[in-house]
Coordinates of C-alpha atoms in Angstrom, one line a residue:
M1 CA -4.1 -12.9 -34.2
Q2 CA -2.8 -16.2 -33.0
A3 CA -2.6 -17.7 -29.5
W4 CA 1.0 -18.3 -28.8
T5 CA 2.9 -19.5 -25.8
P6 CA 6.1 -17.6 -25.3
P7 CA 9.1 -19.6 -24.2
G8 CA 9.3 -19.9 -20.4
R9 CA 11.6 -17.6 -18.5
A10 CA 11.6 -15.6 -15.3
L11 CA 9.5 -12.5 -15.8
T12 CA 9.9 -10.9 -12.4
P13 CA 13.2 -10.6 -10.5
E14 CA 13.2 -12.1 -7.0
N15 CA 13.3 -9.0 -4.9
T16 CA 14.6 -9.8 -1.4
G17 CA 14.5 -6.3 0.1
L18 CA 12.3 -5.8 3.2
V19 CA 10.1 -3.1 1.5
Q20 CA 9.5 -5.1 -1.6
G21 CA 8.7 -8.2 0.5
A22 CA 6.1 -6.1 2.4
I23 CA 4.6 -4.9 -0.8
R24 CA 4.3 -8.4 -2.2
T25 CA 2.7 -9.6 1.0
L26 CA 0.2 -6.7 1.0
D27 CA -0.6 -7.2 -2.6
A28 CA -1.3 -10.9 -2.0
W29 CA -3.6 -10.0 1.0
L30 CA -5.5 -7.4 -1.1
R31 CA -6.0 -9.9 -4.0
A32 CA -7.4 -12.5 -1.5
K33 CA -9.7 -9.9 0.1
Q34 CA -11.0 -8.8 -3.3
G35 CA -11.5 -12.4 -4.6
F36 CA -9.1 -12.4 -7.5
V37 CA -9.7 -15.4 -9.8
E38 CA -6.7 -17.0 -11.4
Y39 CA -8.6 -18.7 -14.2
S40 CA -5.6 -20.1 -16.2
T41 CA -2.7 -22.3 -15.1
S42 CA -0.6 -21.3 -18.1
P43 CA 2.7 -19.6 -17.1
S44 CA 2.1 -17.2 -20.0
C45 CA -1.2 -15.8 -18.7
V46 CA -0.9 -12.1 -17.7
L47 CA -4.5 -11.6 -16.6
R48 CA -6.5 -12.3 -13.4
V49 CA -10.2 -11.3 -12.9
V50 CA -12.5 -10.3 -10.1
V51 CA -16.2 -11.0 -10.2
V52 CA -18.1 -7.7 -9.5
R53 CA -21.5 -6.1 -10.1
A54 CA -21.8 -3.4 -12.8
D55 CA -22.3 0.1 -11.2
S56 CA -23.6 1.9 -14.3
Y57 CA -25.6 1.4 -17.5
V58 CA -23.5 0.6 -20.5
E59 CA -24.4 0.1 -24.1
L60 CA -21.8 -1.6 -26.4
S61 CA -21.5 -1.5 -30.1
D62 CA -22.4 -5.2 -30.6
G63 CA -25.9 -4.5 -29.1
S64 CA -25.0 -5.8 -25.7
V65 CA -26.5 -3.8 -22.7
I66 CA -25.1 -4.0 -19.2
E67 CA -27.5 -3.0 -16.5
P68 CA -26.5 -1.9 -13.0
G69 CA -26.2 -4.9 -10.8
Q70 CA -25.4 -7.4 -13.5
T71 CA -22.4 -9.7 -13.0
I72 CA -19.2 -8.5 -14.9
L73 CA -15.5 -9.3 -14.7
D74 CA -12.9 -6.7 -13.8
I75 CA -9.6 -7.5 -15.6
H76 CA -6.3 -7.0 -13.8
F77 CA -2.8 -7.6 -15.0
W78 CA -0.8 -10.4 -13.3
N79 CA 2.2 -8.4 -12.0
E80 CA 4.5 -11.3 -11.5
R81 CA 4.1 -12.5 -15.1
M82 CA 4.4 -9.2 -16.9
P83 CA 7.4 -9.0 -19.3
Q84 CA 10.3 -7.0 -17.7
S85 CA 10.8 -3.6 -19.4
A86 CA 14.6 -3.8 -18.9
D87 CA 14.7 -7.3 -20.6
C88 CA 12.8 -6.4 -23.8
P89 CA 12.6 -2.6 -24.2
G90 CA 10.5 -0.7 -26.7
L91 CA 8.9 -2.8 -29.5
G92 CA 10.3 -6.0 -28.0
W93 CA 8.3 -5.5 -24.8
G94 CA 5.2 -4.6 -26.8
G95 CA 5.5 -7.6 -29.0
R96 CA 6.0 -10.0 -26.1
F97 CA 3.2 -8.4 -24.1
G98 CA 0.8 -8.5 -27.0
R99 CA 1.4 -12.2 -27.6
Q100 CA 0.9 -13.0 -24.0
L101 CA -2.2 -10.9 -23.8
V102 CA -3.8 -12.8 -26.8
R103 CA -3.0 -16.1 -25.1
S104 CA -4.5 -14.8 -21.9
L105 CA -7.7 -13.7 -23.6
V106 CA -8.0 -17.1 -25.4
D107 CA -7.8 -18.8 -22.1
L108 CA -10.3 -16.5 -20.6
A109 CA -12.8 -17.0 -23.4
Q110 CA -12.5 -20.7 -22.9
A111 CA -12.9 -20.4 -19.1
L112 CA -16.1 -18.3 -19.2
D113 CA -18.4 -21.3 -19.4
A114 CA -16.1 -23.9 -18.1
D115 CA -15.3 -22.1 -14.7
P116 CA -18.4 -21.9 -12.5
R117 CA -17.0 -18.8 -10.9
L118 CA -17.2 -16.9 -14.2
K119 CA -20.2 -18.3 -16.0
D120 CA -22.7 -15.6 -14.9
A121 CA -20.6 -12.7 -16.2
V122 CA -22.2 -10.8 -19.1
A123 CA -19.2 -8.5 -19.9
L124 CA -15.6 -7.7 -19.0
R125 CA -14.2 -4.4 -18.0
G126 CA -10.6 -3.2 -17.9
R127 CA -10.0 0.0 -16.0
L128 CA -6.7 1.4 -17.4
A129 CA -4.7 4.2 -15.8
F130 CA -3.0 6.7 -18.2
S131 CA -1.1 9.9 -17.7
G132 CA -1.7 12.1 -20.8
A133 CA -3.0 12.5 -24.3
R134 CA -0.4 10.2 -25.8
D135 CA -1.3 7.4 -23.3
A136 CA -5.0 8.0 -24.1
E137 CA -4.3 7.5 -27.8
D138 CA -2.4 4.3 -26.9
M139 CA -5.4 3.1 -24.9
H140 CA -7.6 3.7 -27.9
R141 CA -5.3 1.6 -30.1
F142 CA -5.1 -1.1 -27.4
A143 CA -8.9 -1.3 -27.4
H144 CA -9.1 -1.5 -31.2
W145 CA -6.4 -4.2 -31.5
F146 CA -7.9 -6.5 -28.8
G147 CA -11.6 -6.0 -29.4
F148 CA -12.4 -3.7 -26.5
E149 CA -14.2 -0.4 -26.7
R150 CA -14.2 2.8 -24.6
A151 CA -17.3 3.6 -22.6
S152 CA -17.8 6.9 -20.8
S153 CA -18.0 6.8 -17.1
G154 CA -19.4 10.3 -16.8
H155 CA -18.8 12.5 -13.7
V156 CA -16.2 11.0 -11.3
P157 CA -17.3 11.6 -7.7
L158 CA -14.9 13.1 -5.1
L159 CA -14.5 9.8 -3.2
R160 CA -13.6 8.0 -6.4
R161 CA -11.0 10.7 -7.2
L162 CA -9.5 10.3 -3.7
H163 CA -9.4 6.5 -4.2
D164 CA -7.7 6.9 -7.5
G165 CA -5.0 9.2 -6.0
I166 CA -4.2 6.6 -3.4
E167 CA -4.2 3.9 -6.0
D168 CA -1.7 5.9 -8.1
V169 CA 0.8 5.6 -5.3
W170 CA 0.1 1.9 -4.8
L171 CA 0.5 1.3 -8.6
L172 CA 3.9 3.1 -8.4
A173 CA 4.9 0.8 -5.5
L174 CA 3.8 -2.3 -7.5
A175 CA 5.8 -1.2 -10.6
W176 CA 8.9 -0.6 -8.4
T177 CA 8.5 -4.1 -6.9
F178 CA 7.5 -6.2 -9.9
N179 CA 8.8 -4.2 -13.0
P180 CA 11.3 -1.6 -11.9
G181 CA 12.5 -1.0 -15.5
S182 CA 9.1 0.6 -16.2
L183 CA 9.7 3.5 -13.8
R184 CA 11.9 5.4 -16.2
S185 CA 8.9 6.7 -18.2
R186 CA 6.1 6.4 -15.6
A187 CA 4.1 9.3 -14.3
V188 CA 2.8 9.2 -10.8
L189 CA -0.6 10.8 -11.2
R190 CA -2.8 9.1 -13.8
R191 CA -6.4 9.3 -15.2
R192 CA -8.7 6.3 -15.7
G193 CA -10.6 5.0 -18.6
D194 CA -12.9 2.0 -18.8
L195 CA -12.6 -0.5 -21.7
W196 CA -15.4 -3.0 -22.2
I197 CA -16.1 -6.2 -24.2
S198 CA -19.2 -8.3 -24.0
K199 CA -18.9 -12.0 -23.1
R200 CA -20.4 -12.8 -26.5
K201 CA -17.9 -10.7 -28.4
L202 CA -15.0 -12.1 -26.4
V203 CA -16.0 -15.7 -27.1
E204 CA -16.6 -15.0 -30.8
R205 CA -13.2 -13.3 -31.2
Y206 CA -11.0 -15.6 -29.2
V207 CA -12.6 -19.0 -28.5
A208 CA -11.8 -20.3 -32.0
H209 CA -8.1 -19.6 -31.4
R210 CA -6.0 -22.5 -30.0
P211 CA -2.6 -22.2 -28.5
R212 CA 0.1 -23.3 -30.9
R213 CA 3.6 -24.4 -30.0
A214 CA 6.3 -21.9 -30.8
A215 CA 8.9 -23.0 -33.3
S216 CA 12.0 -24.5 -31.7

């Protein structure tokens, strides 16, 4: 795995419709309210993080233990910078996304100690939404490729399920606004799965990688 900076190009169309503009405005307001941290200035970075407290006990395969109340980082995709499905369908999209994600994780590993907003985090969590068995298998492969692991969240309370149902509609609105080509194969209702990686493992896996210039 190598850190690579894809050539710069517009990744999200400039939607000028009234509804899309309202969704963009609401998305920006929600990010500010939740305290999203944009830890990298690289135009290829596709991740942002939120500093939160762990709400459950988690044991990871490298021996790391996350106690309730400890500081962790929730990982979120940067909608405006995700590759457009219509521009690079199928394997092309996957390849470009994978390279950008590696670069984003390299930048994050380097920022964990350099950025005072992130230095207290002991682990990182990605809460992915998937629609069926095939997507669940894809999530497992995703975790394996990028060094994350699945951790069971146990029983999901009713309020959380209601929140997830509302979020499903919001995620659909975001996809329509930022990446409309992805709607062709997207299900509305989705299930959630948490992927984890300890700070120690992230640094060991990615901090040695350095961005290299793409061949011209």
